[in-house]
Amino acid sequence: QKQREAIHNQYAAEIEAADSSTNQASTDALILDKEAALLEASYAGILGKTIEPVMEPLGMDWRMSIAVITSFAAREVFVGSMSTIYAIDSENAGIGALQDKLAKETNPKTGKPLLNRANSVAILLFFVFAMQCMSTMAIMRRETGGWIWPILQFIVFGGIAYLSGFAAYYILS
């Protein structure tokens, strides 16, 4: 809570100063930066940073880790989560704006582009094999009458997904 208040206070003066000028783009950029800082301080940001060491061997940072977690609801949620996480504003909403933003991002740990061929293939392979759908697991639980098969399926397919993404990332990088 204190961290969120500090973020609000930090950006309040800057946004007010930008509002008084005629540069609306500057104000919009500051608001998006503030939202990104608030995300990092949120529970989702904390969770993403917690699992980042697990996802890092696939070339993913904490923000991509959040998108992977949210995609357990449905795979297609990944893109929407990435748009939210990378602060794509509603005027420029769409896959093109997300592609442009990701093309400009760099990994602070490596200095390399955040999205590159190696981690793109790793992400694709991860999603090809991962059991990323809660509704599928719920149906399997209902059909089998227990949790053993859904949990086993989640672990086995998750392991295959992780290992294939890991191999692709290290072969291509």
PDB file of N, CA and C in Angstrom, residues 37-130:
ATOM      1  N   ALA A  37       3.924   1.182 -13.481  1.00  0.00           N
ATOM      2  CA  ALA A  37       4.557   1.140 -12.159  1.00  0.00           C
ATOM      3  C   ALA A  37       3.603   0.560 -11.120  1.00  0.00           C
ATOM      4  N   LEU A  38       2.325   0.920 -11.217  1.00  0.00           N
ATOM      5  CA  LEU A  38       1.336   0.364 -10.290  1.00  0.00           C
ATOM      6  C   LEU A  38       1.172  -1.136 -10.495  1.00  0.00           C
ATOM      7  N   LEU A  39       1.239  -1.584 -11.749  1.00  0.00           N
ATOM      8  CA  LEU A  39       1.149  -3.019 -12.025  1.00  0.00           C
ATOM      9  C   LEU A  39       2.309  -3.753 -11.370  1.00  0.00           C
ATOM     10  N   GLU A  40       3.491  -3.200 -11.502  1.00  0.00           N
ATOM     11  CA  GLU A  40       4.663  -3.848 -10.921  1.00  0.00           C
ATOM     12  C   GLU A  40       4.527  -3.976  -9.404  1.00  0.00           C
ATOM     13  N   ALA A  41       3.867  -3.015  -8.769  1.00  0.00           N
ATOM     14  CA  ALA A  41       3.682  -3.040  -7.317  1.00  0.00           C
ATOM     15  C   ALA A  41       2.447  -3.842  -6.894  1.00  0.00           C
ATOM     16  N   SER A  42       1.652  -4.319  -7.855  1.00  0.00           N
ATOM     17  CA  SER A  42       0.422  -5.055  -7.542  1.00  0.00           C
ATOM     18  C   SER A  42       0.722  -6.506  -7.175  1.00  0.00           C
ATOM     19  N   TYR A  43      -0.314  -7.220  -6.738  1.00  0.00           N
ATOM     20  CA  TYR A  43      -0.154  -8.642  -6.436  1.00  0.00           C
ATOM     21  C   TYR A  43       0.249  -9.424  -7.679  1.00  0.00           C
ATOM     22  N   ALA A  44      -0.306  -9.055  -8.829  1.00  0.00           N
ATOM     23  CA  ALA A  44       0.067  -9.729 -10.077  1.00  0.00           C
ATOM     24  C   ALA A  44       1.543  -9.499 -10.373  1.00  0.00           C
ATOM     25  N   GLY A  45       2.010  -8.279 -10.174  1.00  0.00           N
ATOM     26  CA  GLY A  45       3.422  -7.970 -10.394  1.00  0.00           C
ATOM     27  C   GLY A  45       4.323  -8.738  -9.447  1.00  0.00           C
ATOM     28  N   ILE A  46       3.911  -8.817  -8.196  1.00  0.00           N
ATOM     29  CA  ILE A  46       4.689  -9.562  -7.205  1.00  0.00           C
ATOM     30  C   ILE A  46       4.732 -11.039  -7.579  1.00  0.00           C
ATOM     31  N   LEU A  47       3.589 -11.598  -7.994  1.00  0.00           N
ATOM     32  CA  LEU A  47       3.547 -12.998  -8.419  1.00  0.00           C
ATOM     33  C   LEU A  47       4.424 -13.212  -9.646  1.00  0.00           C
ATOM     34  N   GLY A  48       4.339 -12.293 -10.612  1.00  0.00           N
ATOM     35  CA  GLY A  48       5.165 -12.395 -11.816  1.00  0.00           C
ATOM     36  C   GLY A  48       6.643 -12.380 -11.492  1.00  0.00           C
ATOM     37  N   LYS A  49       7.048 -11.516 -10.582  1.00  0.00           N
ATOM     38  CA  LYS A  49       8.454 -11.447 -10.183  1.00  0.00           C
ATOM     39  C   LYS A  49       8.867 -12.696  -9.403  1.00  0.00           C
ATOM     40  N   THR A  50       7.918 -13.282  -8.672  1.00  0.00           N
ATOM     41  CA  THR A  50       8.207 -14.492  -7.911  1.00  0.00           C
ATOM     42  C   THR A  50       8.482 -15.672  -8.833  1.00  0.00           C
ATOM     43  N   ILE A  51       7.695 -15.807  -9.896  1.00  0.00           N
ATOM     44  CA  ILE A  51       7.893 -16.955 -10.795  1.00  0.00           C
ATOM     45  C   ILE A  51       8.833 -16.644 -11.956  1.00  0.00           C
ATOM     46  N   GLU A  52       9.336 -15.423 -12.032  1.00  0.00           N
ATOM     47  CA  GLU A  52      10.252 -15.071 -13.120  1.00  0.00           C
ATOM     48  C   GLU A  52      11.458 -16.015 -13.210  1.00  0.00           C
ATOM     49  N   PRO A  53      12.085 -16.417 -12.088  1.00  0.00           N
ATOM     50  CA  PRO A  53      13.223 -17.336 -12.212  1.00  0.00           C
ATOM     51  C   PRO A  53      12.868 -18.667 -12.888  1.00  0.00           C
ATOM     52  N   VAL A  54      11.621 -19.092 -12.751  1.00  0.00           N
ATOM     53  CA  VAL A  54      11.184 -20.334 -13.395  1.00  0.00           C
ATOM     54  C   VAL A  54      10.981 -20.120 -14.891  1.00  0.00           C
ATOM     55  N   MET A  55      10.464 -18.957 -15.273  1.00  0.00           N
ATOM     56  CA  MET A  55      10.156 -18.683 -16.677  1.00  0.00           C
ATOM     57  C   MET A  55      11.337 -18.083 -17.442  1.00  0.00           C
ATOM     58  N   GLU A  56      12.323 -17.586 -16.726  1.00  0.00           N
ATOM     59  CA  GLU A  56      13.479 -16.954 -17.366  1.00  0.00           C
ATOM     60  C   GLU A  56      14.223 -17.883 -18.327  1.00  0.00           C
ATOM     61  N   PRO A  57      14.368 -19.185 -18.027  1.00  0.00           N
ATOM     62  CA  PRO A  57      15.028 -20.071 -18.993  1.00  0.00           C
ATOM     63  C   PRO A  57      14.282 -20.212 -20.329  1.00  0.00           C
ATOM     64  N   LEU A  58      13.035 -19.730 -20.389  1.00  0.00           N
ATOM     65  CA  LEU A  58      12.285 -19.717 -21.645  1.00  0.00           C
ATOM     66  C   LEU A  58      12.373 -18.344 -22.308  1.00  0.00           C
ATOM     67  N   GLY A  59      13.153 -17.445 -21.725  1.00  0.00           N
ATOM     68  CA  GLY A  59      13.313 -16.109 -22.276  1.00  0.00           C
ATOM     69  C   GLY A  59      12.213 -15.149 -21.876  1.00  0.00           C
ATOM     70  N   MET A  60      11.462 -15.470 -20.833  1.00  0.00           N
ATOM     71  CA  MET A  60      10.350 -14.619 -20.407  1.00  0.00           C
ATOM     72  C   MET A  60      10.747 -13.801 -19.185  1.00  0.00           C
ATOM     73  N   ASP A  61      10.257 -12.566 -19.131  1.00  0.00           N
ATOM     74  CA  ASP A  61      10.457 -11.741 -17.950  1.00  0.00           C
ATOM     75  C   ASP A  61       9.221 -11.836 -17.059  1.00  0.00           C
ATOM     76  N   TRP A  62       9.186 -11.038 -16.001  1.00  0.00           N
ATOM     77  CA  TRP A  62       8.082 -11.121 -15.043  1.00  0.00           C
ATOM     78  C   TRP A  62       6.759 -10.734 -15.672  1.00  0.00           C
ATOM     79  N   ARG A  63       6.786  -9.825 -16.646  1.00  0.00           N
ATOM     80  CA  ARG A  63       5.535  -9.400 -17.273  1.00  0.00           C
ATOM     81  C   ARG A  63       4.955 -10.519 -18.139  1.00  0.00           C
ATOM     82  N   MET A  64       5.815 -11.209 -18.871  1.00  0.00           N
ATOM     83  CA  MET A  64       5.335 -12.345 -19.668  1.00  0.00           C
ATOM     84  C   MET A  64       4.860 -13.470 -18.757  1.00  0.00           C
ATOM     85  N   SER A  65       5.499 -13.611 -17.606  1.00  0.00           N
ATOM     86  CA  SER A  65       5.082 -14.631 -16.640  1.00  0.00           C
ATOM     87  C   SER A  65       3.662 -14.379 -16.154  1.00  0.00           C
ATOM     88  N   ILE A  66       3.323 -13.104 -15.932  1.00  0.00           N
ATOM     89  CA  ILE A  66       1.949 -12.767 -15.541  1.00  0.00           C
ATOM     90  C   ILE A  66       0.979 -13.191 -16.639  1.00  0.00           C
ATOM     91  N   ALA A  67       1.335 -12.915 -17.891  1.00  0.00           N
ATOM     92  CA  ALA A  67       0.458 -13.267 -19.012  1.00  0.00           C
ATOM     93  C   ALA A  67       0.274 -14.779 -19.114  1.00  0.00           C
ATOM     94  N   VAL A  68       1.331 -15.546 -18.832  1.00  0.00           N
ATOM     95  CA  VAL A  68       1.210 -17.006 -18.853  1.00  0.00           C
ATOM     96  C   VAL A  68       0.239 -17.462 -17.763  1.00  0.00           C
ATOM     97  N   ILE A  69       0.344 -16.884 -16.585  1.00  0.00           N
ATOM     98  CA  ILE A  69      -0.560 -17.260 -15.488  1.00  0.00           C
ATOM     99  C   ILE A  69      -2.006 -16.936 -15.847  1.00  0.00           C
ATOM    100  N   THR A  70      -2.241 -15.736 -16.383  1.00  0.00           N
ATOM    101  CA  THR A  70      -3.621 -15.370 -16.729  1.00  0.00           C
ATOM    102  C   THR A  70      -4.169 -16.223 -17.857  1.00  0.00           C
ATOM    103  N   SER A  71      -3.290 -16.766 -18.680  1.00  0.00           N
ATOM    104  CA  SER A  71      -3.761 -17.570 -19.808  1.00  0.00           C
ATOM    105  C   SER A  71      -4.268 -18.944 -19.380  1.00  0.00           C
ATOM    106  N   PHE A  72      -4.178 -19.281 -18.101  1.00  0.00           N
ATOM    107  CA  PHE A  72      -4.782 -20.531 -17.640  1.00  0.00           C
ATOM    108  C   PHE A  72      -6.296 -20.481 -17.771  1.00  0.00           C
ATOM    109  N   ALA A  73      -6.863 -19.293 -17.783  1.00  0.00           N
ATOM    110  CA  ALA A  73      -8.306 -19.172 -18.017  1.00  0.00           C
ATOM    111  C   ALA A  73      -8.625 -19.605 -19.443  1.00  0.00           C
ATOM    112  N   ALA A  74      -7.825 -19.166 -20.382  1.00  0.00           N
ATOM    113  CA  ALA A  74      -7.931 -19.539 -21.793  1.00  0.00           C
ATOM    114  C   ALA A  74      -6.675 -19.016 -22.485  1.00  0.00           C
ATOM    115  N   ARG A  75      -6.169 -19.749 -23.439  1.00  0.00           N
ATOM    116  CA  ARG A  75      -4.918 -19.368 -24.104  1.00  0.00           C
ATOM    117  C   ARG A  75      -4.970 -17.980 -24.719  1.00  0.00           C
ATOM    118  N   GLU A  76      -6.116 -17.632 -25.291  1.00  0.00           N
ATOM    119  CA  GLU A  76      -6.223 -16.352 -25.991  1.00  0.00           C
ATOM    120  C   GLU A  76      -6.136 -15.157 -25.046  1.00  0.00           C
ATOM    121  N   VAL A  77      -6.227 -15.382 -23.758  1.00  0.00           N
ATOM    122  CA  VAL A  77      -6.101 -14.303 -22.778  1.00  0.00           C
ATOM    123  C   VAL A  77      -4.664 -13.769 -22.740  1.00  0.00           C
ATOM    124  N   PHE A  78      -3.709 -14.560 -23.205  1.00  0.00           N
ATOM    125  CA  PHE A  78      -2.296 -14.156 -23.194  1.00  0.00           C
ATOM    126  C   PHE A  78      -2.089 -12.814 -23.892  1.00  0.00           C
ATOM    127  N   VAL A  79      -2.649 -12.651 -25.081  1.00  0.00           N
ATOM    128  CA  VAL A  79      -2.446 -11.421 -25.856  1.00  0.00           C
ATOM    129  C   VAL A  79      -3.101 -10.229 -25.161  1.00  0.00           C
ATOM    130  N   GLY A  80      -4.305 -10.401 -24.667  1.00  0.00           N
ATOM    131  CA  GLY A  80      -4.970  -9.323 -23.947  1.00  0.00           C
ATOM    132  C   GLY A  80      -4.215  -8.931 -22.688  1.00  0.00           C
ATOM    133  N   SER A  81      -3.684  -9.923 -21.992  1.00  0.00           N
ATOM    134  CA  SER A  81      -2.894  -9.638 -20.793  1.00  0.00           C
ATOM    135  C   SER A  81      -1.622  -8.883 -21.143  1.00  0.00           C
ATOM    136  N   MET A  82      -0.976  -9.296 -22.224  1.00  0.00           N
ATOM    137  CA  MET A  82       0.240  -8.598 -22.657  1.00  0.00           C
ATOM    138  C   MET A  82      -0.076  -7.150 -23.007  1.00  0.00           C
ATOM    139  N   SER A  83      -1.197  -6.901 -23.657  1.00  0.00           N
ATOM    140  CA  SER A  83      -1.588  -5.526 -23.998  1.00  0.00           C
ATOM    141  C   SER A  83      -1.807  -4.696 -22.740  1.00  0.00           C
ATOM    142  N   THR A  84      -2.435  -5.283 -21.751  1.00  0.00           N
ATOM    143  CA  THR A  84      -2.666  -4.578 -20.491  1.00  0.00           C
ATOM    144  C   THR A  84      -1.355  -4.338 -19.754  1.00  0.00           C
ATOM    145  N   ILE A  85      -0.542  -5.364 -19.670  1.00  0.00           N
ATOM    146  CA  ILE A  85       0.722  -5.276 -18.944  1.00  0.00           C
ATOM    147  C   ILE A  85       1.669  -4.259 -19.577  1.00  0.00           C
ATOM    148  N   TYR A  86       1.726  -4.246 -20.885  1.00  0.00           N
ATOM    149  CA  TYR A  86       2.632  -3.325 -21.574  1.00  0.00           C
ATOM    150  C   TYR A  86       1.980  -1.978 -21.857  1.00  0.00           C
ATOM    151  N   ALA A  87       0.870  -1.695 -21.179  1.00  0.00           N
ATOM    152  CA  ALA A  87       0.216  -0.384 -21.192  1.00  0.00           C
ATOM    153  C   ALA A  87      -0.081   0.110 -22.598  1.00  0.00           C
ATOM    154  N   ILE A  88      -0.751  -0.727 -23.381  1.00  0.00           N
ATOM    155  CA  ILE A  88      -1.203  -0.307 -24.701  1.00  0.00           C
ATOM    156  C   ILE A  88      -2.494   0.470 -24.482  1.00  0.00           C
ATOM    157  N   ASP A  89      -2.507   1.734 -24.888  1.00  0.00           N
ATOM    158  CA  ASP A  89      -3.694   2.561 -24.641  1.00  0.00           C
ATOM    159  C   ASP A  89      -4.825   2.182 -25.582  1.00  0.00           C
ATOM    160  N   SER A  90      -6.035   2.587 -25.234  1.00  0.00           N
ATOM    161  CA  SER A  90      -7.225   2.158 -25.969  1.00  0.00           C
ATOM    162  C   SER A  90      -7.264   2.697 -27.392  1.00  0.00           C
ATOM    163  N   GLU A  91      -6.660   3.866 -27.647  1.00  0.00           N
ATOM    164  CA  GLU A  91      -6.667   4.408 -29.009  1.00  0.00           C
ATOM    165  C   GLU A  91      -5.844   3.547 -29.958  1.00  0.00           C
ATOM    166  N   ASN A  92      -4.734   3.037 -29.449  1.00  0.00           N
ATOM    167  CA  ASN A  92      -3.845   2.243 -30.290  1.00  0.00           C
ATOM    168  C   ASN A  92      -4.020   0.755 -30.063  1.00  0.00           C
ATOM    169  N   ALA A  93      -5.117   0.378 -29.429  1.00  0.00           N
ATOM    170  CA  ALA A  93      -5.318  -1.027 -29.094  1.00  0.00           C
ATOM    171  C   ALA A  93      -5.279  -1.877 -30.349  1.00  0.00           C
ATOM    172  N   GLY A  94      -4.708  -3.012 -30.197  1.00  0.00           N
ATOM    173  CA  GLY A  94      -4.616  -3.938 -31.307  1.00  0.00           C
ATOM    174  C   GLY A  94      -3.269  -4.619 -31.283  1.00  0.00           C
ATOM    175  N   ILE A  95      -3.169  -5.646 -32.062  1.00  0.00           N
ATOM    176  CA  ILE A  95      -1.953  -6.441 -32.077  1.00  0.00           C
ATOM    177  C   ILE A  95      -0.775  -5.649 -32.634  1.00  0.00           C
ATOM    178  N   GLY A  96      -1.032  -4.732 -33.561  1.00  0.00           N
ATOM    179  CA  GLY A  96       0.049  -3.920 -34.122  1.00  0.00           C
ATOM    180  C   GLY A  96       0.705  -3.042 -33.081  1.00  0.00           C
ATOM    181  N   ALA A  97      -0.089  -2.435 -32.209  1.00  0.00           N
ATOM    182  CA  ALA A  97       0.460  -1.588 -31.145  1.00  0.00           C
ATOM    183  C   ALA A  97       1.278  -2.422 -30.169  1.00  0.00           C
ATOM    184  N   LEU A  98       0.802  -3.624 -29.861  1.00  0.00           N
ATOM    185  CA  LEU A  98       1.539  -4.510 -28.967  1.00  0.00           C
ATOM    186  C   LEU A  98       2.847  -4.940 -29.617  1.00  0.00           C
ATOM    187  N   GLN A  99       2.806  -5.282 -30.903  1.00  0.00           N
ATOM    188  CA  GLN A  99       4.030  -5.667 -31.611  1.00  0.00           C
ATOM    189  C   GLN A  99       5.045  -4.541 -31.599  1.00  0.00           C
ATOM    190  N   ASP A 100       4.593  -3.323 -31.851  1.00  0.00           N
ATOM    191  CA  ASP A 100       5.498  -2.170 -31.847  1.00  0.00           C
ATOM    192  C   ASP A 100       6.126  -1.970 -30.474  1.00  0.00           C
ATOM    193  N   LYS A 101       5.308  -2.067 -29.442  1.00  0.00           N
ATOM    194  CA  LYS A 101       5.809  -1.871 -28.074  1.00  0.00           C
ATOM    195  C   LYS A 101       6.819  -2.955 -27.709  1.00  0.00           C
ATOM    196  N   LEU A 102       6.505  -4.213 -28.032  1.00  0.00           N
ATOM    197  CA  LEU A 102       7.416  -5.308 -27.703  1.00  0.00           C
ATOM    198  C   LEU A 102       8.709  -5.228 -28.507  1.00  0.00           C
ATOM    199  N   ALA A 103       8.627  -4.730 -29.740  1.00  0.00           N
ATOM    200  CA  ALA A 103       9.827  -4.595 -30.571  1.00  0.00           C
ATOM    201  C   ALA A 103      10.805  -3.589 -29.972  1.00  0.00           C
ATOM    202  N   LYS A 104      10.291  -2.608 -29.243  1.00  0.00           N
ATOM    203  CA  LYS A 104      11.137  -1.566 -28.651  1.00  0.00           C
ATOM    204  C   LYS A 104      11.653  -1.939 -27.263  1.00  0.00           C
ATOM    205  N   GLU A 105      11.027  -2.898 -26.607  1.00  0.00           N
ATOM    206  CA  GLU A 105      11.407  -3.274 -25.242  1.00  0.00           C
ATOM    207  C   GLU A 105      12.723  -4.052 -25.240  1.00  0.00           C
ATOM    208  N   THR A 106      13.518  -3.827 -24.209  1.00  0.00           N
ATOM    209  CA  THR A 106      14.737  -4.607 -24.022  1.00  0.00           C
ATOM    210  C   THR A 106      14.689  -5.266 -22.651  1.00  0.00           C
ATOM    211  N   ASN A 107      15.349  -6.392 -22.556  1.00  0.00           N
ATOM    212  CA  ASN A 107      15.445  -7.101 -21.292  1.00  0.00           C
ATOM    213  C   ASN A 107      16.494  -6.392 -20.445  1.00  0.00           C
ATOM    214  N   PRO A 108      16.117  -5.861 -19.279  1.00  0.00           N
ATOM    215  CA  PRO A 108      17.084  -5.117 -18.475  1.00  0.00           C
ATOM    216  C   PRO A 108      18.253  -5.965 -17.978  1.00  0.00           C
ATOM    217  N   LYS A 109      18.068  -7.270 -17.890  1.00  0.00           N
ATOM    218  CA  LYS A 109      19.143  -8.139 -17.402  1.00  0.00           C
ATOM    219  C   LYS A 109      20.171  -8.446 -18.485  1.00  0.00           C
ATOM    220  N   THR A 110      19.700  -8.571 -19.747  1.00  0.00           N
ATOM    221  CA  THR A 110      20.612  -8.943 -20.829  1.00  0.00           C
ATOM    222  C   THR A 110      20.908  -7.800 -21.781  1.00  0.00           C
ATOM    223  N   GLY A 111      20.034  -6.804 -21.822  1.00  0.00           N
ATOM    224  CA  GLY A 111      20.208  -5.700 -22.764  1.00  0.00           C
ATOM    225  C   GLY A 111      19.768  -6.048 -24.177  1.00  0.00           C
ATOM    226  N   LYS A 112      19.322  -7.275 -24.375  1.00  0.00           N
ATOM    227  CA  LYS A 112      18.863  -7.726 -25.690  1.00  0.00           C
ATOM    228  C   LYS A 112      17.381  -7.391 -25.851  1.00  0.00           C
ATOM    229  N   PRO A 113      16.884  -7.431 -27.092  1.00  0.00           N
ATOM    230  CA  PRO A 113      15.439  -7.211 -27.281  1.00  0.00           C
ATOM    231  C   PRO A 113      14.639  -8.215 -26.450  1.00  0.00           C
ATOM    232  N   LEU A 114      13.562  -7.726 -25.862  1.00  0.00           N
ATOM    233  CA  LEU A 114      12.749  -8.580 -25.002  1.00  0.00           C
ATOM    234  C   LEU A 114      12.110  -9.713 -25.796  1.00  0.00           C
ATOM    235  N   LEU A 115      11.622  -9.399 -26.972  1.00  0.00           N
ATOM    236  CA  LEU A 115      11.001 -10.411 -27.815  1.00  0.00           C
ATOM    237  C   LEU A 115      11.916 -10.656 -29.003  1.00  0.00           C
ATOM    238  N   ASN A 116      12.429 -11.861 -29.087  1.00  0.00           N
ATOM    239  CA  ASN A 116      13.324 -12.227 -30.177  1.00  0.00           C
ATOM    240  C   ASN A 116      12.916 -13.598 -30.709  1.00  0.00           C
ATOM    241  N   ARG A 117      13.640 -14.055 -31.697  1.00  0.00           N
ATOM    242  CA  ARG A 117      13.277 -15.326 -32.333  1.00  0.00           C
ATOM    243  C   ARG A 117      13.305 -16.480 -31.332  1.00  0.00           C
ATOM    244  N   ALA A 118      14.319 -16.520 -30.482  1.00  0.00           N
ATOM    245  CA  ALA A 118      14.468 -17.636 -29.546  1.00  0.00           C
ATOM    246  C   ALA A 118      13.303 -17.712 -28.559  1.00  0.00           C
ATOM    247  N   ASN A 119      12.974 -16.597 -27.911  1.00  0.00           N
ATOM    248  CA  ASN A 119      11.891 -16.705 -26.929  1.00  0.00           C
ATOM    249  C   ASN A 119      10.519 -16.714 -27.587  1.00  0.00           C
ATOM    250  N   SER A 120      10.410 -16.208 -28.806  1.00  0.00           N
ATOM    251  CA  SER A 120       9.132 -16.325 -29.529  1.00  0.00           C
ATOM    252  C   SER A 120       8.814 -17.789 -29.811  1.00  0.00           C
ATOM    253  N   VAL A 121       9.817 -18.528 -30.282  1.00  0.00           N
ATOM    254  CA  VAL A 121       9.621 -19.960 -30.548  1.00  0.00           C
ATOM    255  C   VAL A 121       9.386 -20.704 -29.235  1.00  0.00           C
ATOM    256  N   ALA A 122      10.108 -20.320 -28.183  1.00  0.00           N
ATOM    257  CA  ALA A 122       9.921 -20.962 -26.876  1.00  0.00           C
ATOM    258  C   ALA A 122       8.494 -20.763 -26.365  1.00  0.00           C
ATOM    259  N   ILE A 123       7.971 -19.545 -26.507  1.00  0.00           N
ATOM    260  CA  ILE A 123       6.597 -19.266 -26.073  1.00  0.00           C
ATOM    261  C   ILE A 123       5.602 -20.075 -26.897  1.00  0.00           C
ATOM    262  N   LEU A 124       5.817 -20.112 -28.209  1.00  0.00           N
ATOM    263  CA  LEU A 124       4.912 -20.883 -29.073  1.00  0.00           C
ATOM    264  C   LEU A 124       4.911 -22.358 -28.690  1.00  0.00           C
ATOM    265  N   LEU A 125       6.098 -22.936 -28.506  1.00  0.00           N
ATOM    266  CA  LEU A 125       6.169 -24.347 -28.136  1.00  0.00           C
ATOM    267  C   LEU A 125       5.557 -24.588 -26.757  1.00  0.00           C
ATOM    268  N   PHE A 126       5.778 -23.675 -25.843  1.00  0.00           N
ATOM    269  CA  PHE A 126       5.170 -23.813 -24.524  1.00  0.00           C
ATOM    270  C   PHE A 126       3.653 -23.906 -24.648  1.00  0.00           C
ATOM    271  N   PHE A 127       3.068 -23.014 -25.441  1.00  0.00           N
ATOM    272  CA  PHE A 127       1.612 -23.009 -25.572  1.00  0.00           C
ATOM    273  C   PHE A 127       1.087 -24.164 -26.424  1.00  0.00           C
ATOM    274  N   VAL A 128       1.912 -24.724 -27.286  1.00  0.00           N
ATOM    275  CA  VAL A 128       1.480 -25.889 -28.063  1.00  0.00           C
ATOM    276  C   VAL A 128       1.258 -27.081 -27.135  1.00  0.00           C
ATOM    277  N   PHE A 129       2.157 -27.267 -26.184  1.00  0.00           N
ATOM    278  CA  PHE A 129       2.107 -28.467 -25.355  1.00  0.00           C
ATOM    279  C   PHE A 129       1.454 -28.285 -23.984  1.00  0.00           C
ATOM    280  N   ALA A 130       1.422 -27.080 -23.464  1.00  0.00           N
ATOM    281  CA  ALA A 130       0.945 -26.872 -22.088  1.00  0.00           C
ATOM    282  C   ALA A 130      -0.554 -27.115 -21.965  1.00  0.00           C
TER     283      ALA A 130
END
